[in-house]
mmCIF file of C-alpha atoms and ligand atoms in Angstrom:
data_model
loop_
_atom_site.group_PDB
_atom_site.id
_atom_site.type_symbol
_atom_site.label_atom_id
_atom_site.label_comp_id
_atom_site.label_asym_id
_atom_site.label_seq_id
_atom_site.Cartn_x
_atom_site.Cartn_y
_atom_site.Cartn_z
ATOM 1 C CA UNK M 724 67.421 79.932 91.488
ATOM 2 C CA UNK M 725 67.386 83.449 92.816
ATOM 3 C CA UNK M 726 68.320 86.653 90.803
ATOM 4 C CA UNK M 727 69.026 89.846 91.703
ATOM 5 C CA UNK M 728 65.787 90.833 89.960
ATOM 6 C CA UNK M 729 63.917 88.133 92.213
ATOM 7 C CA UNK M 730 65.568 89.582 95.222
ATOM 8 C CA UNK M 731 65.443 93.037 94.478
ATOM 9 C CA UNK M 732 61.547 92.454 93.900
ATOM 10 C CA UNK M 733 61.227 90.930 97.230
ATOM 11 C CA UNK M 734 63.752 92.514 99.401
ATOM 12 C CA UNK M 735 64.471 96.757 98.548
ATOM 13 C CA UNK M 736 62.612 99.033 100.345
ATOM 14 C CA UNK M 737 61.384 101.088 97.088
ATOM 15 C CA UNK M 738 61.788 101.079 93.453
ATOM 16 C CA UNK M 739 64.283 103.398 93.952
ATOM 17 C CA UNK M 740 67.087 101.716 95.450
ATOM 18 C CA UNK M 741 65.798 98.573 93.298
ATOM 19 C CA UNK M 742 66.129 100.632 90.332
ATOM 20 C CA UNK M 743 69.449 102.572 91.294
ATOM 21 C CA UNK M 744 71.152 99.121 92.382
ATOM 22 C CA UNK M 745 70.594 97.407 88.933
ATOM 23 C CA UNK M 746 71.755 100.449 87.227
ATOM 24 C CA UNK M 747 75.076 99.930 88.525
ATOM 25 C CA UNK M 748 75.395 96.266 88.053
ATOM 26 C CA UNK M 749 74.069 96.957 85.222
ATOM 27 C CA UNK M 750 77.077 98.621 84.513
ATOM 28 C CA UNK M 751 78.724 96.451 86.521
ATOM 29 C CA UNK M 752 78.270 93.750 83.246
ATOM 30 C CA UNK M 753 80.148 95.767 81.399
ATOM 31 C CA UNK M 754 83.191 96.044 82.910
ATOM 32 C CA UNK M 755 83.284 92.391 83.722
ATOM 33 C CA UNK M 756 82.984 92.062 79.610
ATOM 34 C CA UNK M 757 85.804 94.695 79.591
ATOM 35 C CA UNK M 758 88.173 93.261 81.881
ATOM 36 C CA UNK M 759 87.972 90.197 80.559
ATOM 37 C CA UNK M 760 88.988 91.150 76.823
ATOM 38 C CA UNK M 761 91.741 93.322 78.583
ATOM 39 C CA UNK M 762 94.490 94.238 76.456
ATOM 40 C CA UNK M 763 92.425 93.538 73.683
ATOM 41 C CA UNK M 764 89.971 96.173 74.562
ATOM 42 C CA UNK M 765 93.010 98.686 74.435
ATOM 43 C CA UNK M 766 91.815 99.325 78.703
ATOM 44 C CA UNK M 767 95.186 98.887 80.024
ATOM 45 C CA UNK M 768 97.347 101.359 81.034
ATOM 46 C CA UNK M 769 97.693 104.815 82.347
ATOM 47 C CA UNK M 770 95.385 107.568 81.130
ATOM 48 C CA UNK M 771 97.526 110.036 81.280
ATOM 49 C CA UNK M 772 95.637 112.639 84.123
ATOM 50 C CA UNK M 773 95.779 112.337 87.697
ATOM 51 C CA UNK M 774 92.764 112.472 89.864
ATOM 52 C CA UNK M 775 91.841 114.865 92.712
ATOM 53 C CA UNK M 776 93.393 112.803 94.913
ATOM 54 C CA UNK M 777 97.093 113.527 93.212
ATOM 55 C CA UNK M 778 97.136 109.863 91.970
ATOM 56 C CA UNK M 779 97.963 108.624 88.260
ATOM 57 C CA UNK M 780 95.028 107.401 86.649
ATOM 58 C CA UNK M 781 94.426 104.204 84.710
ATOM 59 C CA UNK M 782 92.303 104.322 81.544
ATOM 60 C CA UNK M 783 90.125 101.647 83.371
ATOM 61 C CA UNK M 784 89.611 104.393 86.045
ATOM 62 C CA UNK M 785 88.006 106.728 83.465
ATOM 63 C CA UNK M 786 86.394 104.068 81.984
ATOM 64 C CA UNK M 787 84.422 102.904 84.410
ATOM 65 C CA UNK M 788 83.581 105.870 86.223
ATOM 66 C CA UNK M 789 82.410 107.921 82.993
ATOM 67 C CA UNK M 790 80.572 104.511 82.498
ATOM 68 C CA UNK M 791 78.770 104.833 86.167
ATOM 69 C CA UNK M 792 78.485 108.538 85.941
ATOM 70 C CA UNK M 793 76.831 108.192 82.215
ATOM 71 C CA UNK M 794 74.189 105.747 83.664
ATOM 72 C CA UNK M 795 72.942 107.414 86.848
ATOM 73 C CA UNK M 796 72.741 110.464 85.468
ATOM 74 C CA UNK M 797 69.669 109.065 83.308
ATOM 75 C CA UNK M 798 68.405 106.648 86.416
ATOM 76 C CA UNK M 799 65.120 109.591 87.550
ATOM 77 C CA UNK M 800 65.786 108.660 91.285
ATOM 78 C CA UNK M 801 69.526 109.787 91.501
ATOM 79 C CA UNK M 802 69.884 112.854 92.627
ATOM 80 C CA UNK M 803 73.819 113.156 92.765
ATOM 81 C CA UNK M 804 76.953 110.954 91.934
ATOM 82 C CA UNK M 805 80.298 111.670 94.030
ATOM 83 C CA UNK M 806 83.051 109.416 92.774
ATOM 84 C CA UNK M 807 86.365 108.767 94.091
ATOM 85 C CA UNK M 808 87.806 110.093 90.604
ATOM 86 C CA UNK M 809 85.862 113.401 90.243
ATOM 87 C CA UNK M 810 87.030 116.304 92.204
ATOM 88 C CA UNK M 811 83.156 117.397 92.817
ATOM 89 C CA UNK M 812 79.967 115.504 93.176
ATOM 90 C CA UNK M 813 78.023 115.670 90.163
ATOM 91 C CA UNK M 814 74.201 116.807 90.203
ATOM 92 C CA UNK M 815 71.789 114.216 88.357
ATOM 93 C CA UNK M 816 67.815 114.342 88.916
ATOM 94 C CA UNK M 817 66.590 117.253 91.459
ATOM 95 C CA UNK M 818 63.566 115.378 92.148
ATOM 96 C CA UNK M 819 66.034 112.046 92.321
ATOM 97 C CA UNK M 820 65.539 110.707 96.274
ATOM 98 C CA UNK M 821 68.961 108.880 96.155
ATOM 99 C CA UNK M 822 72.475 109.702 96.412
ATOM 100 C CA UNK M 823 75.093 107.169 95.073
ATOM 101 C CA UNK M 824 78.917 107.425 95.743
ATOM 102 C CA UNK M 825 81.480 104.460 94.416
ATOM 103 C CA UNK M 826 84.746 103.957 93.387
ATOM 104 C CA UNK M 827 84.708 103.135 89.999
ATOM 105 C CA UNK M 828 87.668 100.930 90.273
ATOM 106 C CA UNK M 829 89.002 99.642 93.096
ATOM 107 C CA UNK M 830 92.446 97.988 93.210
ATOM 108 C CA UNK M 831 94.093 100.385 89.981
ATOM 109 C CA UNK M 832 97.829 99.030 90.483
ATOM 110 C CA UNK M 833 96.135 95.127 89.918
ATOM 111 C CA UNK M 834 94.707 96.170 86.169
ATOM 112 C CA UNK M 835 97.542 95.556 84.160
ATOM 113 C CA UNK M 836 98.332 92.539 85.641
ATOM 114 C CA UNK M 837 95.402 90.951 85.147
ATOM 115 C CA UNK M 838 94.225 90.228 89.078
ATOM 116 C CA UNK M 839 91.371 91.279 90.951
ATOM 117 C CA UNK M 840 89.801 94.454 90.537
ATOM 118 C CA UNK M 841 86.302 95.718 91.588
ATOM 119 C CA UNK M 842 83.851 98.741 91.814
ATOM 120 C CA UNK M 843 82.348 100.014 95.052
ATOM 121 C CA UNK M 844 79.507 101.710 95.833
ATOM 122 C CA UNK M 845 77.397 103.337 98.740
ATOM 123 C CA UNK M 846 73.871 104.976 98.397
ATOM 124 C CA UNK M 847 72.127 107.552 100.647
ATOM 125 C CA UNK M 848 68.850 109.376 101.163
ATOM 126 C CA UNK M 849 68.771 112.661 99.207
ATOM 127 C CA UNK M 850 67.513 115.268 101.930
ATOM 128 C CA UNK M 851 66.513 118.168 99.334
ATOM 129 C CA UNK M 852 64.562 116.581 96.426
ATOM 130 C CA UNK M 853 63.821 119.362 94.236
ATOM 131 C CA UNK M 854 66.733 120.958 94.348
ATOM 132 C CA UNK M 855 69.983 120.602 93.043
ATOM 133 C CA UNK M 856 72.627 118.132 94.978
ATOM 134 C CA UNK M 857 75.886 119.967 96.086
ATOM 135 C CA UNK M 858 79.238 118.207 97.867
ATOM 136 C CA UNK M 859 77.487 118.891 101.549
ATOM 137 C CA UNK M 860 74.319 116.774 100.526
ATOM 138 C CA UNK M 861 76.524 113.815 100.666
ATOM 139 C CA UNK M 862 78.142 114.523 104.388
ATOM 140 C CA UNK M 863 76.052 111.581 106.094
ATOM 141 C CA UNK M 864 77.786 109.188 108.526
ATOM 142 C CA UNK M 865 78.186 105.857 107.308
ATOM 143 C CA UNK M 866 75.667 104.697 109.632
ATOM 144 C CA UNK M 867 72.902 106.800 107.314
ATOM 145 C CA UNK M 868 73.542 104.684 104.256
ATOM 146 C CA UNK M 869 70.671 102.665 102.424
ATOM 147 C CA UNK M 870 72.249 100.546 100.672
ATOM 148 C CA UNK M 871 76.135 99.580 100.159
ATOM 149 C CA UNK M 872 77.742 96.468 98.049
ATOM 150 C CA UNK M 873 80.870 96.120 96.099
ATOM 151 C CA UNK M 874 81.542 94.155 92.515
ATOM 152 C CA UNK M 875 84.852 92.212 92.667
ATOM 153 C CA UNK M 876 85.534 91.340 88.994
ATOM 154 C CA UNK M 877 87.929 88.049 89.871
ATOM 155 C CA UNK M 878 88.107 84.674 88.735
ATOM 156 C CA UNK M 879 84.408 85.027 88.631
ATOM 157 C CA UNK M 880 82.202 88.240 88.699
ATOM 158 C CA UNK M 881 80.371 88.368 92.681
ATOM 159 C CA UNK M 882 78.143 91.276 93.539
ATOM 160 C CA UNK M 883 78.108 91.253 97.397
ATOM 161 C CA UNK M 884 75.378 93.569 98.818
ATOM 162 C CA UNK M 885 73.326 95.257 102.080
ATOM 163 C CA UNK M 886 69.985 96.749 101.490
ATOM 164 C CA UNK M 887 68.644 94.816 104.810
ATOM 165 C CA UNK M 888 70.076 93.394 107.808
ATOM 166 C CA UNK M 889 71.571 91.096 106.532
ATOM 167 C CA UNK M 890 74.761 90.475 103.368
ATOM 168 C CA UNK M 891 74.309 88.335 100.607
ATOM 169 C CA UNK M 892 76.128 87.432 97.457
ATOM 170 C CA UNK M 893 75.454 86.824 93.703
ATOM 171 C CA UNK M 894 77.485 85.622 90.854
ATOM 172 C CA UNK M 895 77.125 86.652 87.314
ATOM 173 C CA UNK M 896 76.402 84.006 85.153
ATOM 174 C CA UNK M 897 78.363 85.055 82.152
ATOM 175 C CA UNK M 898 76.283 82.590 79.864
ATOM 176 C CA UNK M 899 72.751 84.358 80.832
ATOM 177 C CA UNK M 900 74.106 87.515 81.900
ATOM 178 C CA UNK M 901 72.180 87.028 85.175
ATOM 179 C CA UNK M 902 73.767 87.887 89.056
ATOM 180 C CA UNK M 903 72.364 84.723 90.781
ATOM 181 C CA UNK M 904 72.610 84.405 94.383
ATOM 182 C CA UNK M 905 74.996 82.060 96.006
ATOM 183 C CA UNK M 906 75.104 83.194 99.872
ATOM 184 C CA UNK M 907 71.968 84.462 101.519
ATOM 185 C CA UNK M 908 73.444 85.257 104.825
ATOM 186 C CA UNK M 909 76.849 86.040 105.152
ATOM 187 C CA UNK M 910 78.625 85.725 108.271
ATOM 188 C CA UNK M 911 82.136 86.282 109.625
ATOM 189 C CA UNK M 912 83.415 84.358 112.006
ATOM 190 C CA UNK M 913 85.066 86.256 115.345
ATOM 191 C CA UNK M 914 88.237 84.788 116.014
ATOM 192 C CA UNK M 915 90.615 84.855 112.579
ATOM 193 C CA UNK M 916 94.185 83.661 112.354
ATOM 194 C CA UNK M 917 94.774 85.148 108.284
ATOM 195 C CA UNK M 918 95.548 88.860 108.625
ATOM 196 C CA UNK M 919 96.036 91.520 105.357
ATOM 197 C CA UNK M 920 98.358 94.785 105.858
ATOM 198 C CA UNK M 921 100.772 96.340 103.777
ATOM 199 C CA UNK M 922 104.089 96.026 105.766
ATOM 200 C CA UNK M 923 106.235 98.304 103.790
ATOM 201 C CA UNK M 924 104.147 100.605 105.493
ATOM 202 C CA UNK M 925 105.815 99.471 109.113
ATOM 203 C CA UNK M 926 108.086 102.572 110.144
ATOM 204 C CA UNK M 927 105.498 104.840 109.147
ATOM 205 C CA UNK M 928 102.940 103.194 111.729
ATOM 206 C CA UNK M 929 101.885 104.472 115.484
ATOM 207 C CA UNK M 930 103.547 102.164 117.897
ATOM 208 C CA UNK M 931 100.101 100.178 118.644
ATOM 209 C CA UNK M 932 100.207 98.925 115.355
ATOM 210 C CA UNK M 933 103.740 98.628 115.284
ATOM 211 C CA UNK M 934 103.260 96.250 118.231
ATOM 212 C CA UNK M 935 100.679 94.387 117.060
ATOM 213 C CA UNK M 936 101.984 93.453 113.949
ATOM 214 C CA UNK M 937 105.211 92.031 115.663
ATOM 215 C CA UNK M 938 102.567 90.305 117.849
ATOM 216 C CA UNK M 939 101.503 88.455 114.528
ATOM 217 C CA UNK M 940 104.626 87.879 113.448
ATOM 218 C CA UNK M 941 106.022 85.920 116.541
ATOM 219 C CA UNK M 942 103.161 83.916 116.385
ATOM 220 C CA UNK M 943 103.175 80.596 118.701
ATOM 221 C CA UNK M 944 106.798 81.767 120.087
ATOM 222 C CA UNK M 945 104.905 85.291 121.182
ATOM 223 C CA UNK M 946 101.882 86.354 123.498
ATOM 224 C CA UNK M 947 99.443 85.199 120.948
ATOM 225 C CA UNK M 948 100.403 81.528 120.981
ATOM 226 C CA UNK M 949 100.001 80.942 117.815
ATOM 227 C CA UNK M 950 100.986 81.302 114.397
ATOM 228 C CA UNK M 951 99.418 84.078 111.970
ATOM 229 C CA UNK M 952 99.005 83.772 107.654
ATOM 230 C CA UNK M 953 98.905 86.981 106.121
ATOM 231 C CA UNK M 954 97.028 87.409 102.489
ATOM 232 C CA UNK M 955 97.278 90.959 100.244
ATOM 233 C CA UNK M 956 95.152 91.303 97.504
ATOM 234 C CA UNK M 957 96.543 95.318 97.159
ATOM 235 C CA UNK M 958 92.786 95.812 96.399
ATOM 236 C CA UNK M 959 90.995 96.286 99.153
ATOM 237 C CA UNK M 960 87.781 94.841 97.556
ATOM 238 C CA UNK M 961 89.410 91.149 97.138
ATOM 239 C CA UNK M 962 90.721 91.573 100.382
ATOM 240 C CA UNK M 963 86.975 92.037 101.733
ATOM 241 C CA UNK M 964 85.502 89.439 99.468
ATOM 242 C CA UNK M 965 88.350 87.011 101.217
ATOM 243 C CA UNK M 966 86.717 87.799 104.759
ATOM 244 C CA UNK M 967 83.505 87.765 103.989
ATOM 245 C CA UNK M 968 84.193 84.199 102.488
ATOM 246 C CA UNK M 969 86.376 82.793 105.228
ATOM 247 C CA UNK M 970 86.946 85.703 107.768
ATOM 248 C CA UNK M 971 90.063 87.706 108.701
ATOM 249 C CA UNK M 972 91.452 90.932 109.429
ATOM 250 C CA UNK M 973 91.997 93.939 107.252
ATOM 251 C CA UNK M 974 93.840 96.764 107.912
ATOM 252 C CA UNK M 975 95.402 100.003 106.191
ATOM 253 C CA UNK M 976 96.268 101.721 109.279
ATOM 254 C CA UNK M 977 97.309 105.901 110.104
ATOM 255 C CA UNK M 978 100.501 106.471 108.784
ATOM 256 C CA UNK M 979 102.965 109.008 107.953
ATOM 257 C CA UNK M 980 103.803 108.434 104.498
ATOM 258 C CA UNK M 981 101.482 111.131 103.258
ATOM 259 C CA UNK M 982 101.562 114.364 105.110
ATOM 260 C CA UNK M 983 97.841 115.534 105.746
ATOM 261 C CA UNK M 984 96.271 112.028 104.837
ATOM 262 C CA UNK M 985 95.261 110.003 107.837
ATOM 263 C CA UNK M 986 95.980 106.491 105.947
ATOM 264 C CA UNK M 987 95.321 105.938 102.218
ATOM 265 C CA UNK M 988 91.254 104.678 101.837
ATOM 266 C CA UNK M 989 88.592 106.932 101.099
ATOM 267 C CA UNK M 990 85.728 107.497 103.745
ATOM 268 C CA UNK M 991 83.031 107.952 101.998
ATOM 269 C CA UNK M 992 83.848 105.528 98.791
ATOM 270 C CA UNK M 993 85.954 102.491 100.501
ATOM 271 C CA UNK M 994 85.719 102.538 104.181
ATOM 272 C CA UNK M 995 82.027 103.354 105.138
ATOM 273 C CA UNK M 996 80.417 100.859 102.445
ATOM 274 C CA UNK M 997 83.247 97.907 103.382
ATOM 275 C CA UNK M 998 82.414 98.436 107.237
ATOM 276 C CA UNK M 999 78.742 98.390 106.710
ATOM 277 C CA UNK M 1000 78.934 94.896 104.652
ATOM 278 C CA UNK M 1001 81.358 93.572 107.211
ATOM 279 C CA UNK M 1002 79.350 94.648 110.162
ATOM 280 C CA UNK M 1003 76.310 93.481 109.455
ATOM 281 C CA UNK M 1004 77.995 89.869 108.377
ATOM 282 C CA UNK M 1005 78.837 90.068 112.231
ATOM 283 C CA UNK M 1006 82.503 91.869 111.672
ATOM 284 C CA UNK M 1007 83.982 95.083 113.432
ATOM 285 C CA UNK M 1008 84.945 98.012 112.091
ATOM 286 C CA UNK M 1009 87.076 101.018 113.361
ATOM 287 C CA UNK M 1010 89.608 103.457 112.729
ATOM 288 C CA UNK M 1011 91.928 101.678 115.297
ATOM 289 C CA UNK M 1012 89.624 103.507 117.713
ATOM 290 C CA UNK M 1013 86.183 104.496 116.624
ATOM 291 C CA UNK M 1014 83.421 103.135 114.471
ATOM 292 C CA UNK M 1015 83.870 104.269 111.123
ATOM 293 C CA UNK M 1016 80.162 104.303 110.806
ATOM 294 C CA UNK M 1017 79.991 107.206 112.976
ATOM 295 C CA UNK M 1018 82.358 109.430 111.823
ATOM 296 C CA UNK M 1019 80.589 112.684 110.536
ATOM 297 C CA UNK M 1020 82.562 113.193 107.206
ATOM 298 C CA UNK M 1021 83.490 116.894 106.601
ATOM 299 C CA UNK M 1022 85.188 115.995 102.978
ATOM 300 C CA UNK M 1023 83.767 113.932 100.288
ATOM 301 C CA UNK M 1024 87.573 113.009 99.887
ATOM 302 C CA UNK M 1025 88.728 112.433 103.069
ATOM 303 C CA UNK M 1026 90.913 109.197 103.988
ATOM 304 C CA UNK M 1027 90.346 107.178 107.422
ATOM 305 C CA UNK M 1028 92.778 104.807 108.598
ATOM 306 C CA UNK M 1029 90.409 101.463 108.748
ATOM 307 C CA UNK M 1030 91.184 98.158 110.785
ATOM 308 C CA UNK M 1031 88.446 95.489 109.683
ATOM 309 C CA UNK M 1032 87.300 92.380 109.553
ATOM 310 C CA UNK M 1033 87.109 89.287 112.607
ATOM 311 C CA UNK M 1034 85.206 91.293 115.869
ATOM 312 C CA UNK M 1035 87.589 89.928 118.078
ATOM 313 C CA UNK M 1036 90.778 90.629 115.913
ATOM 314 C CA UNK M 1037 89.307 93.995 115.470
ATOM 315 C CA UNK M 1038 88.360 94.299 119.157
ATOM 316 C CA UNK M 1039 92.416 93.728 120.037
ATOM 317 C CA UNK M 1040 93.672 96.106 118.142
ATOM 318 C CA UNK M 1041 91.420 98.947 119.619
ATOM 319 C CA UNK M 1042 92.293 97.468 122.957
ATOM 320 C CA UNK M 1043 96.148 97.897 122.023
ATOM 321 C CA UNK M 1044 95.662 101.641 120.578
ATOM 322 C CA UNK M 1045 92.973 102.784 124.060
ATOM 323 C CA UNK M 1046 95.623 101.244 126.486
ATOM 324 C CA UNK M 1047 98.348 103.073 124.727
ATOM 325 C CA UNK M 1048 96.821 106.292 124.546
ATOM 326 C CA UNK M 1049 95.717 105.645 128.326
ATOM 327 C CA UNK M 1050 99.466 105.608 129.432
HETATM 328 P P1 AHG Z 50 92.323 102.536 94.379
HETATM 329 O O1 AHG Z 50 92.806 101.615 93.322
HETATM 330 O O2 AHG Z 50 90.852 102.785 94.287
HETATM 331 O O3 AHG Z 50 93.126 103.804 94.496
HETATM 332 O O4 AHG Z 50 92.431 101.817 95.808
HETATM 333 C C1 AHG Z 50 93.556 101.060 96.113
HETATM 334 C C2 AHG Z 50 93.629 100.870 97.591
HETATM 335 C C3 AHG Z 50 92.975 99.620 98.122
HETATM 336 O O5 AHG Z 50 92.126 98.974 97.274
HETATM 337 C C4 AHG Z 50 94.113 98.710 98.482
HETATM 338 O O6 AHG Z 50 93.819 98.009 99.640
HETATM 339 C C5 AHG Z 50 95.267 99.625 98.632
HETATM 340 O O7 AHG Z 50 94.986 100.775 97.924
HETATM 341 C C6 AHG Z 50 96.529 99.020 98.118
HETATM 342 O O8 AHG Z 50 97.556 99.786 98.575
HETATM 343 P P2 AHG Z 50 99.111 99.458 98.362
HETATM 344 O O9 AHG Z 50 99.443 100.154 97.094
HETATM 345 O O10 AHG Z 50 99.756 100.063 99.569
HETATM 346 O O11 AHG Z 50 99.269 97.957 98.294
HETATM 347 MN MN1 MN Z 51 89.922 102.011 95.965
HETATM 348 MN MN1 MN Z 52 89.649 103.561 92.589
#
């Protein structure tokens, strides 16, 4: 049996990240032990405030991000937290060699229904130790993070994670209070036929997606020749967990719903952490036309359209948006 203390031991690249990563599963416990007392625990519901993105929080949402915030502020080698929930990064340790962004609680509309939430998170190099972390310290491509893993608090509690090449998965033992590792390796296969979107979203689409989506839809009677599933968690972490268990494609694409929002996920606290986990378990990931890895963020805030999951799934779609942008 392998915990995450075992692997941490073996596998992190410093005490750091080893240090910074069980901080937040730490916290990660927690939660778990929270959710699962739900109403109970008096954590359902709205708290009353609405974040900096103009969105209603839950009380879960405060919850667990004054819970995160609390704890790496005392962890010596984090130099900053940005959260999805906080309209400014917060400063921790100066001499702290580690940045951490997350969103404290992914999936906010699933809460009080009692489905699958979880808590992401994404850690970079701090590039001014000594001195004290501002927004623009955290403006690093995707492609610069250390370390990147999500908690998806479901039927069972699953810490997925990247701090090497490679993606591998633990489960909390609820009896020990251990994360034990179940999947040394993940890997996604390339072709998919399960797909996730949110088609009330449809007239709000570019016609690429537009297209492919009706693609789906006709299934064997269309071009594709055969017949598509789709799956919605409506958290974006369960939806990840789902492909990196048994492959697919995830999408929230560009739309138009939102004036001056290009899609509804986060950069910096959904999109760049997801794509790293799913490309190194052999995935794609894009915006429908670039790797989200390499987009230079110029917002801790700022929302990407993403298209995930299956390469070659992934691989079509930016096929269907160059060849429409070619004509
Ligand atoms: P959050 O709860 O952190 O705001 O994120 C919710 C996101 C994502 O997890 C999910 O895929 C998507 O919103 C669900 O959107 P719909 O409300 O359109 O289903
Ligand atoms: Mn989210
Ligand atoms: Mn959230």
């Amino acid at each position: 049996m392998t915990t995450l203390a075992h692997y941490l031991k073996e596998h992190a690249a410093d005490s750091a990240i080893s240090d910074v990563i069980t901080t937040i599963t730490d916290v990660g416990k927690t939660i778990s032990q929270l959710l699962r007392k739900g109403a109970l625990a008096d954590i359902l519901g709205e708290a009353g405030n609405q974040n900096v993105q103009g969105e209603d929080q839950k009380k879960l949402d405060v919850l667990a991000n004054d819970l995160l915030l609390e704890a790496l502020a005392q962890n010596a080698h984090c130099a900053g937290v940005a959260s999805e929930e906080l309209d400014d990064a917060t400063p921790a340790n100066a001499d702290g060699s580690l940045l951490v962004l997350f969103d404290p609680l992914d999936g906010s509309s699933n809460i009080d229904i009692n489905m699958a939430v979880g808590t992401i998170f994404s850690i970079l190099l701090y590039q001014r130790q000594g001195q004290t972390s501002e927004n623009s310290d955290f403006l690093q491509a995707g492609n610069k993070q250390l370390a990147a893993g999500y908690l998806l608090y479901g039927t069972s509690t699953v810490l997925a994670l990247t701090i090497a090449d490679n993606v591998v998965m633990f489960s909390l033992d609820p009896d020990t209070g251990d994360y034990v590792l179940i999947e040394d390796n993940v890997q996604i296969d390339a072709d998919t036929s399960e797909y996730a979107i949110n088609s009330s979203n449809y007239r709000y689409w570019r016609a690429p997606m537009q297209q492919y989506i009706d693609e789906l839809i006709a299934g064997e009677d269309g071009v594709r020749g055969r017949d598509f599933n789709t799956r919605w968690v409506a958290a974006m972490v369960g939806d990840v967990h789902r492909i990196l268990c048994r492959g697919g494609l995830f999408t929230y694409p560009f739309d138009t719903k939102y004036a001056h929002k290009a899609g509804k996920l986060r950069l910096m606290y959904e999109a760049n952490p997801m794509s790293l986990l799913i490309e190194r378990a052999g995935g794609g990931a894009t915006d429908a036309t670039n790797r989200i890895l390499d987009i230079t963020p110029t917002d801790i805030h700022q929302r990407v359209p993403v298209v995930l999951g299956s390469k070659n799934e992934v691989d079509y779609i930016k096929d269907l948006h160059v060849n429409h942008a070619d004509k």
